[in-house]
Every structure is written in C-alpha cells, then in structure tokens.
PDB file of C-alpha atoms and ligand atoms in Angstrom:
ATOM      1  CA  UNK A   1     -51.904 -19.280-145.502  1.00 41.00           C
ATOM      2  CA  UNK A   2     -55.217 -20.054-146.993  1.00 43.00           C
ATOM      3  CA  UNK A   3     -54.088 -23.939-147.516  1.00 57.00           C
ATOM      4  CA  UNK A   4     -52.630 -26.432-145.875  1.00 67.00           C
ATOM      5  CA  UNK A   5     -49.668 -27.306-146.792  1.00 79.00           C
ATOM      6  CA  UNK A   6     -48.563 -29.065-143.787  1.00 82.00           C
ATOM      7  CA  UNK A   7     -46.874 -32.702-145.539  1.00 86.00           C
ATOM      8  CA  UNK A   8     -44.692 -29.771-146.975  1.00 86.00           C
ATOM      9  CA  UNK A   9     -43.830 -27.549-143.734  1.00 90.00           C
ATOM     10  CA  UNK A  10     -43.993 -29.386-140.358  1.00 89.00           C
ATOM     11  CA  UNK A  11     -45.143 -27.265-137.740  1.00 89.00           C
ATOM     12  CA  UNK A  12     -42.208 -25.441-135.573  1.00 93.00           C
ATOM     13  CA  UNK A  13     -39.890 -27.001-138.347  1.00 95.00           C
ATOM     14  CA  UNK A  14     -37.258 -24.551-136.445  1.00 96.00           C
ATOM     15  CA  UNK A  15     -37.242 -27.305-133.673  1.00 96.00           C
ATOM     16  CA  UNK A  16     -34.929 -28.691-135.486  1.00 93.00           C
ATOM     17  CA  UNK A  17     -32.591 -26.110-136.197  1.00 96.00           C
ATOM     18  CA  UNK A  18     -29.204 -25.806-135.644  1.00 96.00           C
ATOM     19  CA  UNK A  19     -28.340 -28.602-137.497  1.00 97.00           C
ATOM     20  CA  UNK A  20     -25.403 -30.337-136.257  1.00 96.00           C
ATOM     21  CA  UNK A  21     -23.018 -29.355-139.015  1.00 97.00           C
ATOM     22  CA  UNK A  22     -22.927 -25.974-137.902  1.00 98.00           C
ATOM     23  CA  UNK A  23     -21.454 -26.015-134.366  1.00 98.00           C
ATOM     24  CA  UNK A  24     -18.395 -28.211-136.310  1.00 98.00           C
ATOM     25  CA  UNK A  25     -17.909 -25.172-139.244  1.00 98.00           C
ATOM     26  CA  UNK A  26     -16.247 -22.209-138.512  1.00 98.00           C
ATOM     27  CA  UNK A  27     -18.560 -18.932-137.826  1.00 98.00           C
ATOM     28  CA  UNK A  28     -17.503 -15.490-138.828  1.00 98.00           C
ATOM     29  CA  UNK A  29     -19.166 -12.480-137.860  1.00 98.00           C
ATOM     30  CA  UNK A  30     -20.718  -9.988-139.515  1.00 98.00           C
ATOM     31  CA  UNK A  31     -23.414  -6.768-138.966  1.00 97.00           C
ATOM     32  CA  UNK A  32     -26.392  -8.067-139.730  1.00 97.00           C
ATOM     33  CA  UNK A  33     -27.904 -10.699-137.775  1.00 96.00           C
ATOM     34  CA  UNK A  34     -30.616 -12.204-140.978  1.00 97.00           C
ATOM     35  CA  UNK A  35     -27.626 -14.417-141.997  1.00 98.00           C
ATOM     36  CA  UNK A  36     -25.004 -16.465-140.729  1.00 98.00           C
ATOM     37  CA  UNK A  37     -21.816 -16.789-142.059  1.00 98.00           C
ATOM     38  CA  UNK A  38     -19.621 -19.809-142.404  1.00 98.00           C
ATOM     39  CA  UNK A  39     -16.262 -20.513-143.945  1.00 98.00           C
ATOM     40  CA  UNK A  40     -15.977 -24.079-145.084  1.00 98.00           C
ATOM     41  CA  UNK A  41     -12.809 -23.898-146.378  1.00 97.00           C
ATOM     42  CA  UNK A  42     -10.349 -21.219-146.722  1.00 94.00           C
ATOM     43  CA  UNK A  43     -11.762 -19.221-149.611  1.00 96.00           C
ATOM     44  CA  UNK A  44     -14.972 -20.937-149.205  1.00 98.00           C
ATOM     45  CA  UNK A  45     -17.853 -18.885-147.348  1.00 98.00           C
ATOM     46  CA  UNK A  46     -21.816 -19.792-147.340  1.00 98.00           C
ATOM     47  CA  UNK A  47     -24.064 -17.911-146.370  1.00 98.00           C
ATOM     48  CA  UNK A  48     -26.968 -19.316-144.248  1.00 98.00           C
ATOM     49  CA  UNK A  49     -30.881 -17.848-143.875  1.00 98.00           C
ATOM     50  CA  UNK A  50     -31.492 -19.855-140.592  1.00 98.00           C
ATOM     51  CA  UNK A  51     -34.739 -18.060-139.887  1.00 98.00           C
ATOM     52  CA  UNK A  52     -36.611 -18.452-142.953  1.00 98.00           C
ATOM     53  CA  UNK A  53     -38.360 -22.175-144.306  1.00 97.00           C
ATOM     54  CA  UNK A  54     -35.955 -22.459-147.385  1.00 97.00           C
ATOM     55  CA  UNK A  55     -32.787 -22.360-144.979  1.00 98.00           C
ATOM     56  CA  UNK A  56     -31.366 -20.669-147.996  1.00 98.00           C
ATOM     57  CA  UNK A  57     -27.313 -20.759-148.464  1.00 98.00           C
ATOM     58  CA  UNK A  58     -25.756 -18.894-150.884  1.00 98.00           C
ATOM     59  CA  UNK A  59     -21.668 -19.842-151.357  1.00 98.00           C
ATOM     60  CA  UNK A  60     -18.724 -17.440-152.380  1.00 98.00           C
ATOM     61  CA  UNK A  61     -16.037 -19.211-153.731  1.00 98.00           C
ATOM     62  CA  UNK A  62     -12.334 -16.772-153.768  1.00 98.00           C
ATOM     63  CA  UNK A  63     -10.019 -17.419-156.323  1.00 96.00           C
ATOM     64  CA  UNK A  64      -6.902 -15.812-157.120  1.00 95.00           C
ATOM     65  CA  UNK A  65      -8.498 -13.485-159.887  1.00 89.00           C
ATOM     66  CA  UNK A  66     -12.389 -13.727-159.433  1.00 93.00           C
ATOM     67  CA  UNK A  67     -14.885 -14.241-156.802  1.00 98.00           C
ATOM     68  CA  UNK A  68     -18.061 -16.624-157.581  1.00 98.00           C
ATOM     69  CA  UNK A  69     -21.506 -16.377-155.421  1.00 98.00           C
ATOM     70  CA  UNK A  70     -23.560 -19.150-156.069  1.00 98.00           C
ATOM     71  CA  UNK A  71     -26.927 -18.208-155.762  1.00 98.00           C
ATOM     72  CA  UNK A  72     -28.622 -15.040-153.969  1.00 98.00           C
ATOM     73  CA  UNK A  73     -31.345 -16.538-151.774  1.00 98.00           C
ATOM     74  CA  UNK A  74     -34.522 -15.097-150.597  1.00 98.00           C
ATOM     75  CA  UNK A  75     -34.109 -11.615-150.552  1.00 98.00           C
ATOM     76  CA  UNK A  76     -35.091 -10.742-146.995  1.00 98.00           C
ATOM     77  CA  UNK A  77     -31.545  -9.745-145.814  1.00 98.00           C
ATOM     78  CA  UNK A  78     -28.626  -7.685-147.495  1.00 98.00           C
ATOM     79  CA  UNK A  79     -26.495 -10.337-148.618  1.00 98.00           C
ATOM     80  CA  UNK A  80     -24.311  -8.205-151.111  1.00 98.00           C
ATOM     81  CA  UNK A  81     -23.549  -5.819-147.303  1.00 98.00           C
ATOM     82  CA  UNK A  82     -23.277  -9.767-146.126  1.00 98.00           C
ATOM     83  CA  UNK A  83     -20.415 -10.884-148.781  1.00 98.00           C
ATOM     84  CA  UNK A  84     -18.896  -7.460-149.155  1.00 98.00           C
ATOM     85  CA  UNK A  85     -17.719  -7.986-145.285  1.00 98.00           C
ATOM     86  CA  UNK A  86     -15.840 -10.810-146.208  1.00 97.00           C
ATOM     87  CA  UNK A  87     -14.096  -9.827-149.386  1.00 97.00           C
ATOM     88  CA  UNK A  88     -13.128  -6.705-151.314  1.00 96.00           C
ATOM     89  CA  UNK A  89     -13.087  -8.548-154.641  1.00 96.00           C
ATOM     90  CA  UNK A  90     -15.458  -8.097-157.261  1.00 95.00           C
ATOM     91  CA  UNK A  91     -18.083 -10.681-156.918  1.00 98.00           C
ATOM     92  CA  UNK A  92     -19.568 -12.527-160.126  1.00 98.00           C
ATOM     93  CA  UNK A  93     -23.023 -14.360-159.329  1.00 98.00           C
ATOM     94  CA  UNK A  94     -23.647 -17.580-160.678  1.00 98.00           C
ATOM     95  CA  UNK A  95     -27.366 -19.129-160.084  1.00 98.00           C
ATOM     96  CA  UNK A  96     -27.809 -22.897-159.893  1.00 98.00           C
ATOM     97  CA  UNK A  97     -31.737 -22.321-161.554  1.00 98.00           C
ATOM     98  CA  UNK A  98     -34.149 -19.957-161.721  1.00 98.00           C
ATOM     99  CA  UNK A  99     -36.196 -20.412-158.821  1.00 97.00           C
ATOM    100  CA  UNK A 100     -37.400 -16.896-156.628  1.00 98.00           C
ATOM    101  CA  UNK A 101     -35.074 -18.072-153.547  1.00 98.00           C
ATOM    102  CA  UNK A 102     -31.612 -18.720-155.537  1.00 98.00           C
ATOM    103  CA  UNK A 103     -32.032 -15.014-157.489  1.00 98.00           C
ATOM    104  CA  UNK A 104     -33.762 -12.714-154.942  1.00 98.00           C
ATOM    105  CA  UNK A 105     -30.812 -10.267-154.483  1.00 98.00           C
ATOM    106  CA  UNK A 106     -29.309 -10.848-158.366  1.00 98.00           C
ATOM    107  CA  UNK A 107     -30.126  -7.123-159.195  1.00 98.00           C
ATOM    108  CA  UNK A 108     -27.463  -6.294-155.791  1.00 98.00           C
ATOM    109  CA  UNK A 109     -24.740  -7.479-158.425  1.00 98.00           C
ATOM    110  CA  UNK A 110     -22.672  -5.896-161.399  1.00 98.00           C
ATOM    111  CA  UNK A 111     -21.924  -9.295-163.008  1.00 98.00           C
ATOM    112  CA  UNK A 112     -24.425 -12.163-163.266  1.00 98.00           C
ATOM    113  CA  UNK A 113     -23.572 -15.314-164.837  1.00 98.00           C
ATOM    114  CA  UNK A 114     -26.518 -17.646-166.233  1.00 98.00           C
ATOM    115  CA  UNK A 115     -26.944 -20.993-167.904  1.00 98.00           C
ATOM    116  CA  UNK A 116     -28.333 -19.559-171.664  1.00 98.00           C
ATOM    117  CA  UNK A 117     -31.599 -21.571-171.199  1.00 98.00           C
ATOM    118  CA  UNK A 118     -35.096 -20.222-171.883  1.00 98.00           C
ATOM    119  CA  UNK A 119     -35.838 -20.191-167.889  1.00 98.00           C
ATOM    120  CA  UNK A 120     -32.846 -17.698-166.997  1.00 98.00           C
ATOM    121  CA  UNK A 121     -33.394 -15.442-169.771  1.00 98.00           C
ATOM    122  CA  UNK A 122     -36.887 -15.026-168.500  1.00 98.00           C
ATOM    123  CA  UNK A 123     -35.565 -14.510-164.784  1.00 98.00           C
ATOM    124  CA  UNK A 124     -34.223 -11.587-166.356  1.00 98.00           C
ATOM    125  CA  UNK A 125     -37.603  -9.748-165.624  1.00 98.00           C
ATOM    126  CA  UNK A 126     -38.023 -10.184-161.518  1.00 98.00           C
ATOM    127  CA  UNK A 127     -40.738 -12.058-159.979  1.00 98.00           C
ATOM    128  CA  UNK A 128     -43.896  -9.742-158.734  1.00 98.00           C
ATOM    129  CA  UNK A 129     -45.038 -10.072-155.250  1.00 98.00           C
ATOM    130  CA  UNK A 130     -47.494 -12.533-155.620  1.00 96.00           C
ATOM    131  CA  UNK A 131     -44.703 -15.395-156.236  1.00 96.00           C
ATOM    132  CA  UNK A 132     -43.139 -14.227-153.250  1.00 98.00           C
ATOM    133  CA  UNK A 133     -45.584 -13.258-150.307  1.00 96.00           C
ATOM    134  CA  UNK A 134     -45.566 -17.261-149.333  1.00 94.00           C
ATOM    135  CA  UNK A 135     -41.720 -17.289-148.656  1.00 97.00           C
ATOM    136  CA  UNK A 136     -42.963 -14.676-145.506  1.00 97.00           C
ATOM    137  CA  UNK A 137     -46.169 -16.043-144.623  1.00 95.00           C
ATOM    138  CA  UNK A 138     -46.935 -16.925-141.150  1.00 93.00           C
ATOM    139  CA  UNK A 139     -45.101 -19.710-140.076  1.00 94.00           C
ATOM    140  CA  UNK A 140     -42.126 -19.001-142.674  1.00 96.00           C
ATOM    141  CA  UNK A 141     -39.770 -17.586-140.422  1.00 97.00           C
ATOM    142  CA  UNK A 142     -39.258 -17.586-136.993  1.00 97.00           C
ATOM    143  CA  UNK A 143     -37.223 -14.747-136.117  1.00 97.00           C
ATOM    144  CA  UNK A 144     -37.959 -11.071-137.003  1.00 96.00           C
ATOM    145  CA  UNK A 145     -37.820  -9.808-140.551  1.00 97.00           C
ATOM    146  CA  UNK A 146     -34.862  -7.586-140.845  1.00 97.00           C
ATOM    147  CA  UNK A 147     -35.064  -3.689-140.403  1.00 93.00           C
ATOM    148  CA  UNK A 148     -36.400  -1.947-143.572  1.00 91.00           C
ATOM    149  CA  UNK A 149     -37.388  -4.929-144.982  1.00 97.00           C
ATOM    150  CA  UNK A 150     -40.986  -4.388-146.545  1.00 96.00           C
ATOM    151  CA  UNK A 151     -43.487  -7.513-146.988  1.00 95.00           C
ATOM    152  CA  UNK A 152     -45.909  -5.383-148.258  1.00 95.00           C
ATOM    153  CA  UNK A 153     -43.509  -4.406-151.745  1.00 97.00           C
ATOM    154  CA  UNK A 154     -41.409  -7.991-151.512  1.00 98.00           C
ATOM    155  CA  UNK A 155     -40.919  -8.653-155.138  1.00 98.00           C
ATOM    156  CA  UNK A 156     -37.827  -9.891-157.187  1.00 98.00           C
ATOM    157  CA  UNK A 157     -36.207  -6.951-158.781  1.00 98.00           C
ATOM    158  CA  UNK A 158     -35.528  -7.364-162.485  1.00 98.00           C
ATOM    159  CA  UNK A 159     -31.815  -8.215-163.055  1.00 98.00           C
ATOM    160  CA  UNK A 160     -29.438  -8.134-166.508  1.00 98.00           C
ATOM    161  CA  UNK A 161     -27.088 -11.299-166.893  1.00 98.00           C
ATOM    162  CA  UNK A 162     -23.916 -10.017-168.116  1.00 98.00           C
ATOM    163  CA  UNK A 163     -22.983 -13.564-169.113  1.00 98.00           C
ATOM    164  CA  UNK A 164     -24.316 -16.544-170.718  1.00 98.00           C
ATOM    165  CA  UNK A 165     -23.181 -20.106-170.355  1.00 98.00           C
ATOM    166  CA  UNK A 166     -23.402 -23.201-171.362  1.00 98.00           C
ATOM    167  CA  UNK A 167     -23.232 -27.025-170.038  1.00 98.00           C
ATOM    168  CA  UNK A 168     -19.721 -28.369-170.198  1.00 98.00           C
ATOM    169  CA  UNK A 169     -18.061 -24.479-170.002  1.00 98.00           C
ATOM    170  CA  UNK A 170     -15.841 -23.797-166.875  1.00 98.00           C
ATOM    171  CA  UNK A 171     -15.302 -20.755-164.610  1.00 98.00           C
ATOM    172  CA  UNK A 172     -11.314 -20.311-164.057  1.00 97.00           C
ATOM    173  CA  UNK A 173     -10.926 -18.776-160.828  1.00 97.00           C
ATOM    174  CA  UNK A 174      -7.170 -18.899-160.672  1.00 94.00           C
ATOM    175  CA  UNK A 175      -6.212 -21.494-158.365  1.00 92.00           C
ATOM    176  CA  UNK A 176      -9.506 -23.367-159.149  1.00 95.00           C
ATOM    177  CA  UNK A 177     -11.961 -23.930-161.803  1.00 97.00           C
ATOM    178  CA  UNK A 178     -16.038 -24.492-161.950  1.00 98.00           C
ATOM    179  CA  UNK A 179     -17.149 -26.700-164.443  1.00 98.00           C
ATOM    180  CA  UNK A 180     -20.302 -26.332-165.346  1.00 98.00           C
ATOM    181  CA  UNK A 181     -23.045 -29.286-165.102  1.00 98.00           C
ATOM    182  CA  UNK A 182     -26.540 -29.115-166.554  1.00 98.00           C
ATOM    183  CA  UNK A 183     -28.772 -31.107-164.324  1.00 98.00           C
ATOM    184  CA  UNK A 184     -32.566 -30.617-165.115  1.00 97.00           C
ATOM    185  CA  UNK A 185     -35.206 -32.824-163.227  1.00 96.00           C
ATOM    186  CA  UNK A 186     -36.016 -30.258-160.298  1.00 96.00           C
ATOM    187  CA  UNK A 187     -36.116 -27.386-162.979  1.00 97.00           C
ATOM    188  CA  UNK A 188     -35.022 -27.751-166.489  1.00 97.00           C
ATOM    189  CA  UNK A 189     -32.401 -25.637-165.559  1.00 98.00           C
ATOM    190  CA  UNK A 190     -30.963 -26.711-163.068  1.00 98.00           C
ATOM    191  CA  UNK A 191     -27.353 -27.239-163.177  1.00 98.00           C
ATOM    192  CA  UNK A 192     -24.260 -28.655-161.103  1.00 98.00           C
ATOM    193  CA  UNK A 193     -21.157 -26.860-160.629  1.00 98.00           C
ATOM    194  CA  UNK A 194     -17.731 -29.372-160.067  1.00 98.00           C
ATOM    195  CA  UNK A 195     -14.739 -28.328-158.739  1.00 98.00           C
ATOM    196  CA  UNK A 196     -12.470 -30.308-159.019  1.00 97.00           C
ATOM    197  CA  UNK A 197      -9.420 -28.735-156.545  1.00 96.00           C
ATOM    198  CA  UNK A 198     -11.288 -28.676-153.804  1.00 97.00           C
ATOM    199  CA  UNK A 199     -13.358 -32.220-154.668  1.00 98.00           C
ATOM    200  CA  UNK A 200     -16.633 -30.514-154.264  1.00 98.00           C
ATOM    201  CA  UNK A 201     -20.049 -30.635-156.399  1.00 98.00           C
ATOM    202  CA  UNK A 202     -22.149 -27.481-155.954  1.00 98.00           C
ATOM    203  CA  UNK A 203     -25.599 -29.362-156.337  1.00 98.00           C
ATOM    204  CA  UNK A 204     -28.085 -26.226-156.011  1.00 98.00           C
ATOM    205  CA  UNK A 205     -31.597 -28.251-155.785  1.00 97.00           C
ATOM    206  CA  UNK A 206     -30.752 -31.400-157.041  1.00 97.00           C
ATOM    207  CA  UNK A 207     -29.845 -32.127-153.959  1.00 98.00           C
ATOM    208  CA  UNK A 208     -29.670 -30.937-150.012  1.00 97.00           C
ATOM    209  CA  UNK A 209     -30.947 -32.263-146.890  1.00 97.00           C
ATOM    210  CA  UNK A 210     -34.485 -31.775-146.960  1.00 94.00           C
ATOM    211  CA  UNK A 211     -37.774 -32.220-148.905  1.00 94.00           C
ATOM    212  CA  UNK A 212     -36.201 -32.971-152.805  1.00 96.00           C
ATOM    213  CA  UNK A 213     -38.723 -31.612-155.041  1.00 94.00           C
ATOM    214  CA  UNK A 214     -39.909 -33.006-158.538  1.00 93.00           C
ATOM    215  CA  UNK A 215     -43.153 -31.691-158.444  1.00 88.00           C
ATOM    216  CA  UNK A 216     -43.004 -28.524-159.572  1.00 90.00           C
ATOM    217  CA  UNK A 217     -43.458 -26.750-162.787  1.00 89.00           C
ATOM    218  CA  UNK A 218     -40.805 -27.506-165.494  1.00 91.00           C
ATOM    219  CA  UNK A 219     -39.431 -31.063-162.623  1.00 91.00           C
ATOM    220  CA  UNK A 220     -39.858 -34.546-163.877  1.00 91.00           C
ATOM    221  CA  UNK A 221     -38.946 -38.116-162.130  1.00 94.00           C
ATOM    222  CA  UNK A 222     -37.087 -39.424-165.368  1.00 95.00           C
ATOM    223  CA  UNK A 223     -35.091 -36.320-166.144  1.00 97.00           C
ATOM    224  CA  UNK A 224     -34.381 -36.182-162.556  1.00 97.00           C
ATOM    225  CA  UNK A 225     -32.900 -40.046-162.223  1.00 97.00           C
ATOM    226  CA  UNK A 226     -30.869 -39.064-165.693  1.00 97.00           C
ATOM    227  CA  UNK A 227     -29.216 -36.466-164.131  1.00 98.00           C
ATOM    228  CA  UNK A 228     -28.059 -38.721-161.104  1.00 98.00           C
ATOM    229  CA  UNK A 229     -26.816 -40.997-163.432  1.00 98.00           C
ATOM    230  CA  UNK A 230     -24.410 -37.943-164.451  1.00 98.00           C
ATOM    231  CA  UNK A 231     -23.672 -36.647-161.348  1.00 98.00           C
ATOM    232  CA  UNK A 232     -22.858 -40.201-160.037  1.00 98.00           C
ATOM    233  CA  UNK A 233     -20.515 -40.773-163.223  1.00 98.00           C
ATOM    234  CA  UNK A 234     -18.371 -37.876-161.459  1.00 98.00           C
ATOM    235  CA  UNK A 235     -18.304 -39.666-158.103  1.00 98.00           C
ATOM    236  CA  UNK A 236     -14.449 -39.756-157.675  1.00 98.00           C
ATOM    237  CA  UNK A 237     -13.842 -36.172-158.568  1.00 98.00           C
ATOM    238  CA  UNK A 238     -15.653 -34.652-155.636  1.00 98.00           C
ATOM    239  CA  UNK A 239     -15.675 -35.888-151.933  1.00 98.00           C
ATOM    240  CA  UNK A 240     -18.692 -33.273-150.900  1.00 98.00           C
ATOM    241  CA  UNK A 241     -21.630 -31.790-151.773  1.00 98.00           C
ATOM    242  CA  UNK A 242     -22.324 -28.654-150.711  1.00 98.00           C
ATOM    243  CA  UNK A 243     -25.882 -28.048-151.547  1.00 98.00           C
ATOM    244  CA  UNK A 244     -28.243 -24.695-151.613  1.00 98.00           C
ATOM    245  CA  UNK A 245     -30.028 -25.685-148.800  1.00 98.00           C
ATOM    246  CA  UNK A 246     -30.172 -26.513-144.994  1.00 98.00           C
ATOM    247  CA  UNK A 247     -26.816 -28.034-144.746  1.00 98.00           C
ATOM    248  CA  UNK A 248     -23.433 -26.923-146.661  1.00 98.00           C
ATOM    249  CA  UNK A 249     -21.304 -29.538-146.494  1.00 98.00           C
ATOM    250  CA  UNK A 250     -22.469 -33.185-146.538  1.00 98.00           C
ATOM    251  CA  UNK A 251     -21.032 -36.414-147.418  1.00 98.00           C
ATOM    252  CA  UNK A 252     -21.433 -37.767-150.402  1.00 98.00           C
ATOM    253  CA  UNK A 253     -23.038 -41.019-150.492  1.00 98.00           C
ATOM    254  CA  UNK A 254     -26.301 -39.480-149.873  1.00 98.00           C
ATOM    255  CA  UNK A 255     -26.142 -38.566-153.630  1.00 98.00           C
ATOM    256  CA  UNK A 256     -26.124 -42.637-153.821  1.00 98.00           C
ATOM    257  CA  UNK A 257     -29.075 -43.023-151.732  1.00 98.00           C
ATOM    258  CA  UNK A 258     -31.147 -40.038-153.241  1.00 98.00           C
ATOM    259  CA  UNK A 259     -30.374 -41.902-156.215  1.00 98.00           C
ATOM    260  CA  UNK A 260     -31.064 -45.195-155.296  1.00 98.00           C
ATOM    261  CA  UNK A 261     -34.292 -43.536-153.707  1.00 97.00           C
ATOM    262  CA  UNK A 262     -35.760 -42.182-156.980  1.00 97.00           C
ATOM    263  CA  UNK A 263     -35.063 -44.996-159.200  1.00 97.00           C
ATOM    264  CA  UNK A 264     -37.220 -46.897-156.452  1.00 96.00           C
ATOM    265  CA  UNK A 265     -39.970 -44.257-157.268  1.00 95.00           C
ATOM    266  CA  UNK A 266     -39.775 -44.308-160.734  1.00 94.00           C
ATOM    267  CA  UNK A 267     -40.591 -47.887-160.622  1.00 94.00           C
ATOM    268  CA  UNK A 268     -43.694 -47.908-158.385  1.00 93.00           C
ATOM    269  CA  UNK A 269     -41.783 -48.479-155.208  1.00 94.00           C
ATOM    270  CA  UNK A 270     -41.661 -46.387-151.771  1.00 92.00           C
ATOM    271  CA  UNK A 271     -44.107 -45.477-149.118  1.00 94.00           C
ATOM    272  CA  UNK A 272     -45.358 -41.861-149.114  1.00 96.00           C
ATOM    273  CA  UNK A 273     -48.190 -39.522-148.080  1.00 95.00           C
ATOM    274  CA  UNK A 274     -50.095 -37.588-150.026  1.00 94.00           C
ATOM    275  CA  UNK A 275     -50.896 -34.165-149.875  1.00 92.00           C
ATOM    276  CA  UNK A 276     -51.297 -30.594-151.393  1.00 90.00           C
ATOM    277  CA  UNK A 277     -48.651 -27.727-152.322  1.00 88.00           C
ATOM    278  CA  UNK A 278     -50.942 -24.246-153.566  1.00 83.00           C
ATOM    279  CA  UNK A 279     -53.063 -26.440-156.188  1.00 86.00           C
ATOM    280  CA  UNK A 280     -50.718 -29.485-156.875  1.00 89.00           C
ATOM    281  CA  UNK A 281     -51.601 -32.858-155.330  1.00 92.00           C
ATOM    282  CA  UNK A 282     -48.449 -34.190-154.333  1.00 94.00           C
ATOM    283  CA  UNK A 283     -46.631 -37.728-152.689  1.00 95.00           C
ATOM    284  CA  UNK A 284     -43.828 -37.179-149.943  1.00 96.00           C
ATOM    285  CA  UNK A 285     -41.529 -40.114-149.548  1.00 97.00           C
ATOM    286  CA  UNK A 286     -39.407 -40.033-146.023  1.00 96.00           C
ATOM    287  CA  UNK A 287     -36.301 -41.382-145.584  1.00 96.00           C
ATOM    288  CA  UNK A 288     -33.584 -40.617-143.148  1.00 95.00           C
ATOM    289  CA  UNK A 289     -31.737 -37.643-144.282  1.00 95.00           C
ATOM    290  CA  UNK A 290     -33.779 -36.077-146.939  1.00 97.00           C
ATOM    291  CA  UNK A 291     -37.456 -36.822-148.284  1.00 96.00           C
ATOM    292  CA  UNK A 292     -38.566 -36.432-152.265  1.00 96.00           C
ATOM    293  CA  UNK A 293     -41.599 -34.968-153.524  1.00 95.00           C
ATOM    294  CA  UNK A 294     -43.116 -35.980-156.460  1.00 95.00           C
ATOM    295  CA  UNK A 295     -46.431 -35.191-158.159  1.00 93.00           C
ATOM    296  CA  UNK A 296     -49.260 -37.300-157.832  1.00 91.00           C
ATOM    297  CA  UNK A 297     -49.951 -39.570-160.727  1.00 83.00           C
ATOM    298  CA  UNK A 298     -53.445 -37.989-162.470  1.00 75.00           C
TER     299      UNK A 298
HETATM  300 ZN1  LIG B 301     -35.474 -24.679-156.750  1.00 85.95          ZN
END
C-alpha cells in the first residue's frame, strides 16, 4: 500500500478476531476453508470471510418456495460451491448496494435481484482490477488466498440483473416475506431488507459493528441520519440486525446509539481523528461497538 491508511485499518486488526458471537452460533461445515458458515436460525445461514479486512457476510435466507442470498462478498472464495452445500434450491441474489465487496461473485448466479437505481444498473458492468487490488493488499488478509484464486486478474465479472425492484416492494418467500427498505446515506443505494417473521432488519452497510462509513462517493451525513429516522420508525417489527459485516446477529439498540451518534455529528459534536482513505481526508469517531467515518469538512 502506497498510503497510509492506518485510522482506517489497525495493524493486526485480526487480533481481534473471533468475535464473541461466533463461538455462541451454530457452525456447519463445509469444503472450503475461505469461509465459515453459520446458521442463525433454522433457514437462516451467513456466510463469513474471517480472513479478509471487510469480514464480509453474505446471508441465505430458505423459504418454502425461494431461496434469497443477500449479498456476494469479496470474491476471493467460491461462495456459490459455499451455499450450494447447504441447499439444493435455486438461489435468487439480492444486493444491499453496489459496493465491489457485496457483488463480487453476482455473475456465480442465474437470478439477481437489484434495487432499479442508477448505481445497480451500472454494477451491471463488473469492476476492473484496479477497484479491487486494495481488498488483497498486504495486510488485507491474514490467512492464505484460496487455491486458484488469481490476484494478478481479480476483477468483478460483469453480471445481468434478472430483476428490478423498488423501495416499499416485498420478496414472498413462502413462510416469510422481505420488504424492501431504501436507505441511502452510505451509498445512495443502499437499502434495508425487514422481515418481519423472523423480527429481523437486514441492514447491509448502514449498519454493522465496525468503522460506519459516510465518506465515500455517493454517502452523506444528512441522508444518512434520515434514513435512521426510518429504520428507527420500524423498531418494534424487528428484534435484530443482522448486518453485512463482522458480526451477524446483534442487538438492536445499537441502531439507537449509531443513531444517536450521528445526529451528534451532524451538529458539530464528537471527538475524532483525522486521517486519509486513497485521496479523501477523513474524521473517525470511536465509540464502543462501532466507529463512523465521515469526510472532512473542506
Ligand atoms: Zn458499502
């Protein structure tokens, strides 16, 4: 890496790894060693990158009639081999945003569902190598790349969504439904996914356990807090979050405190350090579970 991005990636962040919430979640085994696999709840899987920065999790949901991924991580593993251990049904994918470690392995799948939104339909085309080399720099990872994995050609295939949606529309499943969120702030396409059976809210990168970024292209502070202020009016209707990163299943008032944490932002409050991410001068503000990133005021 040419620059330091070090307020971004703490040295041996792996130190830190497992998280606790693992050794409590049941582990089933598959081939490949690149990913873990967890099921959450009975027809609930995720699928964990442990070894790579992004701690990437990608989430099948089974219903009675269809099967839903949410999200295709980084690309560095096999992760349709991955989900096709754990169920013969035909898998739709369903990406949270358009961001090179949700969509990596899209082109692995027959059906692709999309919110219709200027940012997926681009998507559409793959990423070239130069947006992805950093996800497998030095320091990235810390356990060996997969066999037959090639850094040298590591690009995001082009991909065709075979569906189009929009906020408000909801996935039936069978025995439960997705409804569909749209969440911008970290992307302006970012979206939430409630389901309402189980009393979970899918949050993609609106929220997880780690660095919460607002800083990049297309992320704002203001769209951001407006989307809380949505999520939050759901409160009752989902106990969980399980988010696309680090941890899979977390309780929920750290959407409150994310919240509560932003607003404080917004208005000129917070401590944070300042810093660089490839170009973009950026703040970090720390807090306990989770830390938000914002660009630096010009
Ligand atoms: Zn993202």
């Amino acid at each position: 890496m040419s620059e330091d991005r070090s307020l971004l990636i703490a040295k041996n962040w792996w130190d830190k790894l497992p998280r606790k919430i693992y050794s409590t979640l049941e582990r089933v085994p598959i081939k490949q060693d690149w990913f873990q696999v967890y099921r959450v709840l009975p027809d609930i899987y995720v699928f964990y990158e442990p070894y790579q920065y992004e701690e990437a999790l990608s989430t099948l949901i089974l219903g009675e009639d269809k099967a839903i991924l949410i999200d295709t991580g980084c690309g560095i593993g096999n992760l349709r081999e991955a989900v096709e251990e754990v169920t013969d049904m035909p898998v739709m994918v369903l990406n949270t945003h358009a961001h090179n470690d949700h969509i990596a392995q899209n082109y692995m799948f027959d059906e692709i569902a999309m919110l219709d939104h200027p940012w997926s339909h681009k998507a559409q085309e793959g990423l070239p190598i130069s947006e992805m080399a950093h996800l497998v720099a030095d320091g990235m990872y810390w356990k060996p790349l997969p066999e037959g994995f090639d850094k040298e050609n590591y690009v995001v295939p082009g991909f065709k969504v075979t569906k189009w949606f929009k906020d408000g529309d909801v996935f039936d499943l069978g025995n439960r439904t997705l409804e569909v969120m749209h969440t911008p702030g970290h992307t302006p396409d970012s979206l939430c996914l409630l389901d309402r059976e189980d009393k979970l809210l899918f949050t993609g990168d609106m929220f997880y356990t780690g660095g919460i970024y607002t800083y990049l292209n297309g992320g704002d502070i203001p769209t951001f807090v407006d989307s809380y202020m949505r999520m939050l009016d759901h409160y009752n209707e989902y106990e969980r979050l399980m988010p696309s990163h680090n941890e899979p299943w977390v309780e929920k008032q750290l959407l409150k405190d994310v919240f509560k944490a932003v607003v404080d932002i917004a208005e000129g409050r917070g401590i944070y350090k300042e810093g660089t991410d490839r170009g973009t001068p950026i703040r970090k503000y720390e807090y306990e579970r989770f830390s938000v990133v914002t660009r630096a005021p010009e």
